[in-house]
Amino acid sequence: MKFILTDFLILFAFLFLLIEAVPTPATTSETDIQERDTANKSPEPRQSKRIERRGGNGRRKRPDRKKKKKEGMPKYFNEPGGSELGNHYDSRFEHGIQDYADRKNTQLHMLRAYLTFFHENHLETWLAHGTLLGWWWNGRMLPWDWDIDTQVSGSTLNYLGDHYNQTRYNYQSDEDVPVKRTYLLDVNPAIKERERGNGNNIIDARWIDTRNGLYIDITGLSETHPEDQPGVWVCKNYHRYQTMDLYPMRETLYEGVVAKVPYAYDRILSQEYASKALVITDYEGHRWDPIVKEWLPKSEEELAEDRRLREEKERAEKEEDERQKEEEDRKKEKEAEEEMHKQVEEGKKKKAIADANKEVEKQKADKQAEVKRQKEMQQRMKGANTRGQHSHGAEHGHENEAPLGPQGGREKSVDRPNPYRVQPPTEPPSDTSQASKPGDIFKQEKRSTGEEGPLGPQRGRQEFS
C-alpha cells in the first residue's frame, strides 16, 4: 500500500508539471495585431537578414556588441543647450542668456528664497559642491559659478514629493525697494528610484525662477545599501559621504540667510576639489582680495597679462613636452643601438666559440689519423722485417736464428742440443786400463742420448758395431 501511494504521488506531480509547461493562449490585443501585421509586411524575411549579416566571403559577421543604454524613465528636466551657459536654464522658462549682473541678481534672490522656504517649513537642506566652496571662502557665491547646488536626505526628498511638489513660492526681499519673484519647486517623478539607472534623472528636484529659467539643483542622499555599506550616503551622480562627515549639521550664514553645511565640510571639499581649491587665489578671471575678502574681477590689462602668461606657459609646456619626447626618442634609439651592438657582439662571440670548437675537433681528428697512420706503418715495417729475416736466413743458413723483435733487433737465441752433431774426441784418460776401443765412443753417445746413430737408419747408415 505504501508503494502504491508513492507511485500515485509521483504520477500526480508529473501531470502537474506537464500542465504548467503547456502555454496558456493569450488574448490578442490591437497592438499585437498591428505588430504582427507590421512584421508580415516587412520586405526582408528572416533568411535574407541572416544572409545580410554575413560578409562577402560567406562568413557570418560578429554581432554588434555596443553596450545598450539601460531602459528607464525619460529625462524629466530639460535644458535648451547650445552652449555651456545654455545648460543652466530650464527649457520651460528660458528666454535667453542673462548677462553677468542679471545672473548675479537672479542667483542671489533665488538662493535667499530657497533657504527661507526650507527654514519656514522646517525642512532640512544644506549647501553642496561649488556652493559649499563659495561659503568656505567668504560665505557668498563664487562669481564665476553658474550652478547652485544643494542636498537633502532621502526622507526629506520623499516628503517634498508628497507635500510640496509643484509649489509656487512668492518671494519678497527686505530691501528698501523690495524685489518680488515667483519660484517653482518641481520634484522629479523618478525620486523613488535611488540608483543612477540610465542617467537621465540624476537631479531629483529643482527650485526654478519662473522669470528666466535659472534654477537650483536639489539632489537627495540615501543609504542605498545599508546591509553591506551602513552609514554610506550616495546620490545618483556617485557622490559618496559618511554619516560622520554629514552629521551633525553646522548652522551658518550664506548670503545673509541662515543655512546649513556638513559637519566635516573641509574633508568633503578636499576630497571633491583637492586641497589646492582651498588656497588658490587666482581663478577664472578673478583674484582673491584678502582685505575686502571678496573675489574681484580682473581688469582688462590684468586679463591680457594673464592671457600672455598663460600662452607663455603653454608654449613652455609644449616645448618641454617636445624636448622630453626627443630625449625619449634618443634614449630609445641609443637603447636600440646598444641592443644591436650587443647582439652583434654575442654573434661574434658565438662564432668564435664555434670556430674554436671546430679547430679543436679538427686537431683531435688529425691526431687520431696520425696515430692510426703510425700504427699502420709499424705493422707494415714489422711484416717487412719478418719477411726479410726469413729470406736472409734461407740464403746464409740461419734458419735457427731468432726473428727480429719489436724494435728491429734480434731476439736472444736459445741454445738447444743437437743430437746429430759429432762431439770432438776427448783426451784419452791417463789410465790405460780404462781406454776404450774406437767404437766405444759412438756406442757411449748412443747410450747417453737414447737415439740412433749420427745418420740413423733413415739416412741409410748402419750402426757401428
CSV table of C-alpha atoms in Angstrom, one decimal:
chain,number,residue,atom,x,y,z
A,1,MET,CA,0.0,0.0,0.0
A,2,LYS,CA,2.9,2.3,0.8
A,3,PHE,CA,4.5,1.8,-2.6
A,4,ILE,CA,1.2,2.4,-4.4
A,5,LEU,CA,0.7,5.7,-2.6
A,6,THR,CA,4.2,6.8,-3.5
A,7,ASP,CA,3.7,6.0,-7.2
A,8,PHE,CA,0.4,7.9,-7.2
A,9,LEU,CA,2.1,11.0,-5.8
A,10,ILE,CA,4.9,10.8,-8.4
A,11,LEU,CA,2.3,10.5,-11.2
A,12,PHE,CA,0.3,13.4,-9.8
A,13,ALA,CA,3.4,15.6,-9.7
A,14,PHE,CA,4.4,14.7,-13.2
A,15,LEU,CA,0.9,15.6,-14.5
A,16,PHE,CA,1.0,18.9,-12.6
A,17,LEU,CA,4.4,19.9,-14.2
A,18,LEU,CA,3.1,18.9,-17.6
A,19,ILE,CA,0.0,21.1,-17.3
A,20,GLU,CA,2.2,24.0,-16.1
A,21,ALA,CA,4.5,23.6,-19.1
A,22,VAL,CA,1.7,23.9,-21.6
A,23,PRO,CA,1.4,27.7,-22.6
A,24,THR,CA,-1.9,29.3,-22.0
A,25,PRO,CA,-3.3,31.1,-25.0
A,26,ALA,CA,-3.4,34.8,-24.5
A,27,THR,CA,-5.9,37.3,-25.8
A,28,THR,CA,-4.8,39.2,-28.8
A,29,SER,CA,-4.9,43.0,-28.5
A,30,GLU,CA,-5.0,45.6,-31.2
A,31,THR,CA,-1.4,46.4,-30.5
A,32,ASP,CA,-0.4,42.8,-31.0
A,33,ILE,CA,-2.3,42.7,-34.3
A,34,GLN,CA,-0.6,45.8,-35.5
A,35,GLU,CA,2.8,44.4,-34.6
A,36,ARG,CA,2.0,41.2,-36.3
A,37,ASP,CA,0.8,43.0,-39.5
A,38,THR,CA,4.0,45.1,-39.5
A,39,ALA,CA,6.1,42.0,-39.2
A,40,ASN,CA,4.2,40.4,-42.1
A,41,LYS,CA,4.7,43.4,-44.3
A,42,SER,CA,8.4,43.5,-43.7
A,43,PRO,CA,10.2,43.3,-47.1
A,44,GLU,CA,13.1,41.4,-45.6
A,45,PRO,CA,12.4,37.8,-44.5
A,46,ARG,CA,14.4,36.2,-41.7
A,47,GLN,CA,16.6,34.3,-44.2
A,48,SER,CA,17.5,37.4,-46.1
A,49,LYS,CA,18.5,39.1,-42.8
A,50,ARG,CA,20.8,36.2,-42.0
A,51,ILE,CA,22.4,36.5,-45.4
A,52,GLU,CA,22.8,40.2,-44.9
A,53,ARG,CA,24.7,39.7,-41.7
A,54,ARG,CA,27.3,37.6,-43.5
A,55,GLY,CA,30.3,39.0,-45.2
A,56,GLY,CA,31.2,38.8,-48.9
A,57,ASN,CA,33.2,35.6,-48.3
A,58,GLY,CA,30.1,33.9,-46.7
A,59,ARG,CA,31.4,34.2,-43.2
A,60,ARG,CA,28.9,35.4,-40.6
A,61,LYS,CA,29.7,38.9,-39.2
A,62,ARG,CA,30.1,39.3,-35.5
A,63,PRO,CA,27.1,40.9,-33.8
A,64,ASP,CA,27.4,44.5,-32.7
A,65,ARG,CA,28.4,44.4,-29.1
A,66,LYS,CA,27.8,48.1,-28.3
A,67,LYS,CA,26.5,48.5,-24.8
A,68,LYS,CA,22.8,49.2,-24.9
A,69,LYS,CA,21.6,52.1,-22.9
A,70,LYS,CA,19.7,51.0,-19.8
A,71,GLU,CA,16.0,51.3,-20.1
A,72,GLY,CA,14.2,53.6,-17.7
A,73,MET,CA,12.2,56.8,-17.4
A,74,PRO,CA,12.9,59.5,-19.9
A,75,LYS,CA,14.7,62.7,-18.9
A,76,TYR,CA,12.4,64.9,-16.8
A,77,PHE,CA,14.3,68.1,-16.6
A,78,ASN,CA,15.4,69.5,-19.9
A,79,GLU,CA,17.7,72.4,-20.8
A,80,PRO,CA,17.9,74.3,-24.1
A,81,GLY,CA,21.6,73.6,-24.5
A,82,GLY,CA,23.5,75.0,-27.5
A,83,SER,CA,26.3,76.2,-25.2
A,84,GLU,CA,27.8,75.7,-21.7
A,85,LEU,CA,25.7,78.6,-20.3
A,86,GLY,CA,22.5,77.3,-22.0
A,87,ASN,CA,22.7,74.2,-19.9
A,88,HIS,CA,21.9,76.2,-16.8
A,89,TYR,CA,18.4,77.1,-17.8
A,90,ASP,CA,15.1,75.2,-17.7
A,91,SER,CA,13.7,74.9,-21.1
A,92,ARG,CA,10.1,75.8,-19.9
A,93,PHE,CA,11.1,79.2,-18.7
A,94,GLU,CA,14.2,80.2,-20.6
A,95,HIS,CA,14.2,83.5,-22.6
A,96,GLY,CA,17.8,83.9,-23.5
A,97,ILE,CA,21.1,84.1,-21.7
A,98,GLN,CA,21.4,86.6,-18.8
A,99,ASP,CA,24.3,89.0,-18.6
A,100,TYR,CA,26.7,89.0,-15.6
A,101,ALA,CA,24.7,91.5,-13.5
A,102,ASP,CA,21.3,90.0,-14.1
A,103,ARG,CA,22.6,86.5,-13.4
A,104,LYS,CA,24.2,87.5,-10.1
A,105,ASN,CA,21.0,89.3,-9.1
A,106,THR,CA,18.8,86.3,-10.0
A,107,GLN,CA,21.1,83.8,-8.2
A,108,LEU,CA,21.2,86.0,-5.0
A,109,HIS,CA,17.4,86.3,-4.6
A,110,MET,CA,16.8,82.8,-5.8
A,111,LEU,CA,19.1,81.3,-3.1
A,112,ARG,CA,17.6,83.5,-0.4
A,113,ALA,CA,14.1,82.5,-1.3
A,114,TYR,CA,15.1,78.8,-1.3
A,115,LEU,CA,16.7,78.9,2.1
A,116,THR,CA,13.9,80.9,3.5
A,117,PHE,CA,11.2,78.5,2.2
A,118,PHE,CA,13.0,75.4,3.7
A,119,HIS,CA,13.6,77.3,7.0
A,120,GLU,CA,9.9,78.3,7.3
A,121,ASN,CA,8.7,74.8,6.6
A,122,HIS,CA,11.2,73.1,8.9
A,123,LEU,CA,12.8,71.2,6.1
A,124,GLU,CA,16.4,70.2,6.2
A,125,THR,CA,18.8,71.1,3.4
A,126,TRP,CA,22.5,72.0,3.1
A,127,LEU,CA,25.0,73.5,0.7
A,128,ALA,CA,27.0,71.3,-1.6
A,129,HIS,CA,29.7,71.3,-4.3
A,130,GLY,CA,30.7,74.7,-5.6
A,131,THR,CA,28.1,76.5,-3.5
A,132,LEU,CA,29.8,75.0,-0.4
A,133,LEU,CA,33.2,76.0,-1.7
A,134,GLY,CA,32.0,79.6,-2.1
A,135,TRP,CA,30.7,79.6,1.5
A,136,TRP,CA,34.2,78.3,2.7
A,137,TRP,CA,35.9,81.4,1.2
A,138,ASN,CA,33.6,84.2,2.3
A,139,GLY,CA,30.0,82.9,2.9
A,140,ARG,CA,29.0,84.0,-0.6
A,141,MET,CA,28.6,82.5,-4.1
A,142,LEU,CA,31.6,82.2,-6.4
A,143,PRO,CA,31.2,84.9,-9.0
A,144,TRP,CA,32.0,82.6,-11.9
A,145,ASP,CA,29.8,79.7,-10.8
A,146,TRP,CA,26.5,79.3,-12.7
A,147,ASP,CA,25.5,76.3,-10.6
A,148,ILE,CA,23.8,76.5,-7.2
A,149,ASP,CA,23.8,73.0,-5.6
A,150,THR,CA,22.0,71.8,-2.5
A,151,GLN,CA,21.4,68.4,-1.0
A,152,VAL,CA,18.6,66.8,1.1
A,153,SER,CA,18.2,63.4,2.7
A,154,GLY,CA,16.2,60.7,1.0
A,155,SER,CA,13.4,61.1,3.6
A,156,THR,CA,13.1,64.8,3.1
A,157,LEU,CA,13.1,64.3,-0.7
A,158,ASN,CA,10.1,61.9,-0.4
A,159,TYR,CA,8.4,64.4,1.9
A,160,LEU,CA,8.9,67.2,-0.7
A,161,GLY,CA,7.4,64.9,-3.4
A,162,ASP,CA,4.4,64.1,-1.3
A,163,HIS,CA,3.5,67.5,0.1
A,164,TYR,CA,5.3,70.3,-1.8
A,165,ASN,CA,5.7,69.2,-5.4
A,166,GLN,CA,4.7,71.9,-7.9
A,167,THR,CA,4.6,74.5,-5.1
A,168,ARG,CA,4.9,78.1,-6.3
A,169,TYR,CA,6.6,80.4,-3.7
A,170,ASN,CA,6.0,84.1,-3.8
A,171,TYR,CA,9.1,85.9,-2.6
A,172,GLN,CA,9.7,89.5,-1.5
A,173,SER,CA,13.0,90.8,-0.3
A,174,ASP,CA,13.6,93.1,2.7
A,175,GLU,CA,15.3,95.8,0.8
A,176,ASP,CA,14.2,99.4,0.6
A,177,VAL,CA,13.0,98.6,-2.9
A,178,PRO,CA,11.6,95.1,-2.4
A,179,VAL,CA,12.2,92.5,-5.1
A,180,LYS,CA,9.3,90.3,-5.9
A,181,ARG,CA,9.8,86.9,-7.6
A,182,THR,CA,7.9,83.7,-8.0
A,183,TYR,CA,9.7,80.3,-7.8
A,184,LEU,CA,8.6,76.8,-8.6
A,185,LEU,CA,9.5,73.7,-6.6
A,186,ASP,CA,9.5,70.9,-9.1
A,187,VAL,CA,10.1,67.3,-7.9
A,188,ASN,CA,11.2,64.7,-10.3
A,189,PRO,CA,8.8,61.7,-10.5
A,190,ALA,CA,11.8,59.4,-10.5
A,191,ILE,CA,12.8,60.1,-6.9
A,192,LYS,CA,11.6,56.7,-5.7
A,193,GLU,CA,14.4,55.1,-7.8
A,194,ARG,CA,17.6,55.8,-5.8
A,195,GLU,CA,20.0,54.1,-8.3
A,196,ARG,CA,21.5,56.0,-11.2
A,197,GLY,CA,19.7,53.9,-13.8
A,198,ASN,CA,20.1,55.3,-17.3
A,199,GLY,CA,21.4,58.6,-16.0
A,200,ASN,CA,18.5,60.7,-17.3
A,201,ASN,CA,17.3,61.7,-13.8
A,202,ILE,CA,20.2,62.3,-11.6
A,203,ILE,CA,18.7,65.6,-10.5
A,204,ASP,CA,15.9,64.9,-8.0
A,205,ALA,CA,14.3,68.3,-7.8
A,206,ARG,CA,14.7,72.0,-8.9
A,207,TRP,CA,14.0,75.4,-7.5
A,208,ILE,CA,13.3,77.4,-10.7
A,209,ASP,CA,13.0,81.2,-11.3
A,210,THR,CA,9.9,81.4,-13.5
A,211,ARG,CA,11.1,84.7,-15.0
A,212,ASN,CA,14.1,83.4,-16.9
A,213,GLY,CA,14.6,79.7,-16.1
A,214,LEU,CA,17.7,79.8,-13.9
A,215,TYR,CA,17.5,77.1,-11.2
A,216,ILE,CA,18.9,75.5,-8.1
A,217,ASP,CA,19.7,71.7,-8.4
A,218,ILE,CA,18.4,69.6,-5.5
A,219,THR,CA,19.8,66.1,-5.1
A,220,GLY,CA,18.9,63.5,-2.4
A,221,LEU,CA,21.3,61.3,-0.4
A,222,SER,CA,20.3,57.9,0.6
A,223,GLU,CA,21.8,54.8,2.2
A,224,THR,CA,21.2,52.6,-0.9
A,225,HIS,CA,22.9,49.5,0.6
A,226,PRO,CA,22.5,49.7,4.4
A,227,GLU,CA,23.2,46.0,4.9
A,228,ASP,CA,26.5,45.9,3.0
A,229,GLN,CA,27.6,49.5,3.4
A,230,PRO,CA,26.0,51.0,6.5
A,231,GLY,CA,26.5,54.7,7.1
A,232,VAL,CA,27.3,55.4,3.4
A,233,TRP,CA,25.2,58.1,1.7
A,234,VAL,CA,25.1,58.2,-2.1
A,235,CYS,CA,23.4,60.4,-4.7
A,236,LYS,CA,22.6,59.3,-8.2
A,237,ASN,CA,25.8,61.0,-9.5
A,238,TYR,CA,28.1,58.7,-7.5
A,239,HIS,CA,29.0,61.2,-4.8
A,240,ARG,CA,29.5,59.3,-1.5
A,241,TYR,CA,29.6,60.6,2.0
A,242,GLN,CA,29.9,59.1,5.5
A,243,THR,CA,27.3,59.8,8.2
A,244,MET,CA,30.0,61.2,10.4
A,245,ASP,CA,31.0,63.7,7.6
A,246,LEU,CA,27.5,64.9,7.3
A,247,TYR,CA,26.1,65.0,10.8
A,248,PRO,CA,25.6,66.9,13.0
A,249,MET,CA,25.0,69.7,10.6
A,250,ARG,CA,26.6,73.1,11.2
A,251,GLU,CA,24.3,76.2,11.1
A,252,THR,CA,25.8,79.3,9.5
A,253,LEU,CA,25.0,82.3,7.2
A,254,TYR,CA,25.2,82.2,3.5
A,255,GLU,CA,24.4,85.4,1.5
A,256,GLY,CA,22.9,86.8,4.7
A,257,VAL,CA,20.5,84.0,5.2
A,258,VAL,CA,20.6,81.1,7.7
A,259,ALA,CA,22.0,78.0,6.1
A,260,LYS,CA,23.5,74.6,7.0
A,261,VAL,CA,26.7,73.0,6.0
A,262,PRO,CA,28.0,69.4,6.6
A,263,TYR,CA,30.0,68.8,9.8
A,264,ALA,CA,33.3,67.8,8.0
A,265,TYR,CA,33.0,70.3,5.2
A,266,ASP,CA,36.8,70.7,4.9
A,267,ARG,CA,37.3,67.0,4.3
A,268,ILE,CA,34.4,66.9,1.8
A,269,LEU,CA,35.8,69.8,-0.2
A,270,SER,CA,39.3,68.4,-0.2
A,271,GLN,CA,38.1,65.0,-1.5
A,272,GLU,CA,36.0,66.7,-4.2
A,273,TYR,CA,38.2,69.5,-5.3
A,274,ALA,CA,41.7,68.7,-3.9
A,275,SER,CA,43.4,70.8,-1.3
A,276,LYS,CA,44.5,73.5,-3.8
A,277,ALA,CA,40.9,74.7,-4.2
A,278,LEU,CA,41.2,75.9,-0.6
A,279,VAL,CA,44.3,78.0,-1.1
A,280,ILE,CA,44.4,79.2,-4.7
A,281,THR,CA,43.8,82.9,-5.1
A,282,ASP,CA,43.6,83.4,-8.8
A,283,TYR,CA,40.9,81.6,-10.8
A,284,GLU,CA,38.5,82.2,-13.7
A,285,GLY,CA,39.4,85.8,-14.3
A,286,HIS,CA,39.1,86.7,-10.6
A,287,ARG,CA,41.6,87.3,-7.8
A,288,TRP,CA,41.0,87.0,-4.1
A,289,ASP,CA,41.4,90.2,-2.2
A,290,PRO,CA,42.2,89.3,1.5
A,291,ILE,CA,41.4,92.8,2.7
A,292,VAL,CA,37.8,93.0,1.5
A,293,LYS,CA,37.5,89.2,1.5
A,294,GLU,CA,36.0,89.0,-1.9
A,295,TRP,CA,36.7,87.6,-5.4
A,296,LEU,CA,37.1,90.6,-7.5
A,297,PRO,CA,37.0,90.6,-11.3
A,298,LYS,CA,40.3,91.5,-13.0
A,299,SER,CA,40.8,94.5,-15.2
A,300,GLU,CA,41.3,94.2,-19.0
A,301,GLU,CA,45.1,94.8,-18.5
A,302,GLU,CA,45.2,92.1,-15.9
A,303,LEU,CA,43.3,89.7,-18.1
A,304,ALA,CA,45.6,90.5,-21.1
A,305,GLU,CA,48.6,89.8,-18.9
A,306,ASP,CA,47.0,86.6,-17.7
A,307,ARG,CA,46.5,85.5,-21.3
A,308,ARG,CA,50.1,86.4,-22.2
A,309,LEU,CA,51.4,84.4,-19.2
A,310,ARG,CA,49.1,81.5,-20.0
A,311,GLU,CA,50.3,81.4,-23.6
A,312,GLU,CA,53.9,81.5,-22.5
A,313,LYS,CA,53.2,78.8,-20.0
A,314,GLU,CA,51.5,76.7,-22.6
A,315,ARG,CA,54.4,77.3,-25.1
A,316,ALA,CA,56.9,76.4,-22.4
A,317,GLU,CA,55.0,73.3,-21.6
A,318,LYS,CA,54.7,72.4,-25.2
A,319,GLU,CA,58.5,72.9,-25.7
A,320,GLU,CA,59.2,70.8,-22.6
A,321,ASP,CA,57.0,68.1,-23.9
A,322,GLU,CA,58.7,68.1,-27.3
A,323,ARG,CA,62.1,68.1,-25.5
A,324,GLN,CA,61.1,65.2,-23.4
A,325,LYS,CA,59.8,63.4,-26.4
A,326,GLU,CA,63.0,64.0,-28.3
A,327,GLU,CA,65.0,62.8,-25.3
A,328,GLU,CA,62.9,59.7,-25.1
A,329,ASP,CA,63.4,59.1,-28.8
A,330,ARG,CA,67.1,59.5,-28.5
A,331,LYS,CA,67.1,57.2,-25.5
A,332,LYS,CA,65.1,54.6,-27.4
A,333,GLU,CA,67.5,54.9,-30.4
A,334,LYS,CA,70.5,54.5,-28.1
A,335,GLU,CA,69.0,51.5,-26.4
A,336,ALA,CA,68.2,50.0,-29.8
A,337,GLU,CA,71.8,50.6,-31.0
A,338,GLU,CA,73.2,49.1,-27.8
A,339,GLU,CA,70.9,46.1,-28.2
A,340,MET,CA,72.0,45.7,-31.8
A,341,HIS,CA,75.7,46.0,-30.8
A,342,LYS,CA,75.1,43.5,-28.0
A,343,GLN,CA,73.5,41.1,-30.4
A,344,VAL,CA,76.4,41.6,-32.9
A,345,GLU,CA,79.0,41.0,-30.1
A,346,GLU,CA,77.1,37.9,-28.9
A,347,GLY,CA,77.0,36.7,-32.5
A,348,LYS,CA,80.8,37.2,-32.9
A,349,LYS,CA,81.4,35.5,-29.6
A,350,LYS,CA,79.3,32.6,-30.5
A,351,LYS,CA,81.0,32.4,-33.9
A,352,ALA,CA,84.5,32.5,-32.3
A,353,ILE,CA,83.4,29.7,-29.9
A,354,ALA,CA,82.1,27.7,-32.8
A,355,ASP,CA,85.3,28.2,-34.8
A,356,ALA,CA,87.4,27.2,-31.8
A,357,ASN,CA,85.4,24.1,-31.2
A,358,LYS,CA,85.7,23.2,-34.9
A,359,GLU,CA,89.5,23.7,-34.7
A,360,VAL,CA,89.7,21.5,-31.6
A,361,GLU,CA,87.7,18.8,-33.3
A,362,LYS,CA,89.9,19.1,-36.4
A,363,GLN,CA,93.1,18.8,-34.3
A,364,LYS,CA,91.6,15.8,-32.5
A,365,ALA,CA,90.7,14.2,-35.8
A,366,ASP,CA,94.2,14.9,-37.2
A,367,LYS,CA,95.8,13.4,-34.1
A,368,GLN,CA,93.7,10.3,-34.3
A,369,ALA,CA,94.6,9.9,-38.0
A,370,GLU,CA,98.3,10.4,-37.3
A,371,VAL,CA,98.2,7.7,-34.5
A,372,LYS,CA,96.3,5.4,-36.9
A,373,ARG,CA,98.9,6.0,-39.7
A,374,GLN,CA,101.8,5.3,-37.3
A,375,LYS,CA,100.2,2.1,-36.2
A,376,GLU,CA,99.8,1.0,-39.8
A,377,MET,CA,103.4,1.9,-40.6
A,378,GLN,CA,104.6,-0.1,-37.6
A,379,GLN,CA,102.6,-3.1,-38.7
A,380,ARG,CA,103.9,-2.8,-42.3
A,381,MET,CA,107.5,-2.5,-41.0
A,382,LYS,CA,107.1,-5.5,-38.7
A,383,GLY,CA,105.8,-7.5,-41.6
A,384,ALA,CA,108.7,-6.4,-43.9
A,385,ASN,CA,111.3,-7.2,-41.2
A,386,THR,CA,109.8,-10.7,-40.7
A,387,ARG,CA,109.9,-11.4,-44.4
A,388,GLY,CA,113.5,-10.1,-44.8
A,389,GLN,CA,114.7,-12.2,-41.8
A,390,HIS,CA,113.3,-15.4,-43.3
A,391,SER,CA,114.9,-14.8,-46.7
A,392,HIS,CA,118.3,-13.9,-45.2
A,393,GLY,CA,118.3,-17.0,-43.1
A,394,ALA,CA,117.5,-19.2,-46.0
A,395,GLU,CA,120.4,-17.7,-48.1
A,396,HIS,CA,123.1,-18.0,-45.3
A,397,GLY,CA,121.9,-21.0,-43.4
A,398,HIS,CA,120.4,-19.1,-40.4
A,399,GLU,CA,117.2,-20.9,-40.3
A,400,ASN,CA,117.5,-21.2,-36.5
A,401,GLU,CA,118.3,-17.5,-35.9
A,402,ALA,CA,115.7,-15.6,-33.9
A,403,PRO,CA,113.4,-13.3,-35.8
A,404,LEU,CA,113.5,-9.5,-35.4
A,405,GLY,CA,112.0,-8.2,-32.3
A,406,PRO,CA,109.5,-5.3,-32.0
A,407,GLN,CA,112.3,-2.7,-32.1
A,408,GLY,CA,114.1,-4.2,-35.1
A,409,GLY,CA,116.7,-6.1,-33.0
A,410,ARG,CA,117.1,-9.8,-32.9
A,411,GLU,CA,115.7,-11.8,-30.1
A,412,LYS,CA,118.1,-13.6,-27.8
A,413,SER,CA,118.6,-17.1,-29.3
A,414,VAL,CA,118.2,-20.1,-27.0
A,415,ASP,CA,120.8,-22.9,-27.2
A,416,ARG,CA,119.2,-26.2,-28.0
A,417,PRO,CA,121.2,-29.5,-28.0
A,418,ASN,CA,121.9,-31.0,-31.5
A,419,PRO,CA,121.8,-34.8,-31.2
A,420,TYR,CA,123.4,-35.1,-34.7
A,421,ARG,CA,126.5,-33.1,-34.0
A,422,VAL,CA,129.6,-35.2,-33.7
A,423,GLN,CA,131.4,-34.4,-30.4
A,424,PRO,CA,135.2,-33.9,-30.8
A,425,PRO,CA,137.5,-36.6,-29.4
A,426,THR,CA,138.5,-36.1,-25.9
A,427,GLU,CA,141.8,-36.5,-24.4
A,428,PRO,CA,142.4,-40.2,-23.5
A,429,PRO,CA,142.4,-40.9,-19.9
A,430,SER,CA,145.6,-41.5,-18.2
A,431,ASP,CA,144.6,-44.9,-17.0
A,432,THR,CA,145.1,-47.2,-20.0
A,433,SER,CA,143.0,-49.7,-18.4
A,434,GLN,CA,140.0,-47.5,-18.9
A,435,ALA,CA,140.7,-46.8,-22.6
A,436,SER,CA,138.1,-47.9,-24.9
A,437,LYS,CA,138.0,-49.1,-28.3
A,438,PRO,CA,137.4,-46.6,-31.1
A,439,GLY,CA,133.9,-47.7,-31.5
A,440,ASP,CA,133.1,-47.4,-27.8
A,441,ILE,CA,132.7,-43.6,-28.2
A,442,PHE,CA,129.8,-43.9,-30.5
A,443,LYS,CA,128.3,-46.6,-28.5
A,444,GLN,CA,128.6,-44.5,-25.4
A,445,GLU,CA,126.9,-41.5,-27.1
A,446,LYS,CA,124.2,-43.7,-28.3
A,447,ARG,CA,123.5,-44.9,-24.9
A,448,SER,CA,123.6,-41.5,-23.3
A,449,THR,CA,121.2,-40.0,-25.8
A,450,GLY,CA,118.9,-42.9,-26.3
A,451,GLU,CA,118.9,-42.0,-30.1
A,452,GLU,CA,120.1,-43.7,-33.2
A,453,GLY,CA,123.5,-43.0,-34.6
A,454,PRO,CA,124.6,-39.8,-36.2
A,455,LEU,CA,123.0,-40.7,-39.5
A,456,GLY,CA,120.5,-43.2,-38.2
A,457,PRO,CA,118.7,-45.8,-40.2
A,458,GLN,CA,116.6,-43.2,-42.0
A,459,ARG,CA,119.7,-41.9,-43.8
A,460,GLY,CA,120.8,-45.3,-44.9
A,461,ARG,CA,123.8,-45.5,-42.4
A,462,GLN,CA,124.5,-48.7,-40.4
A,463,GLU,CA,125.1,-48.5,-36.7
A,464,PHE,CA,128.7,-49.0,-35.7
A,465,SER,CA,129.4,-52.4,-34.1
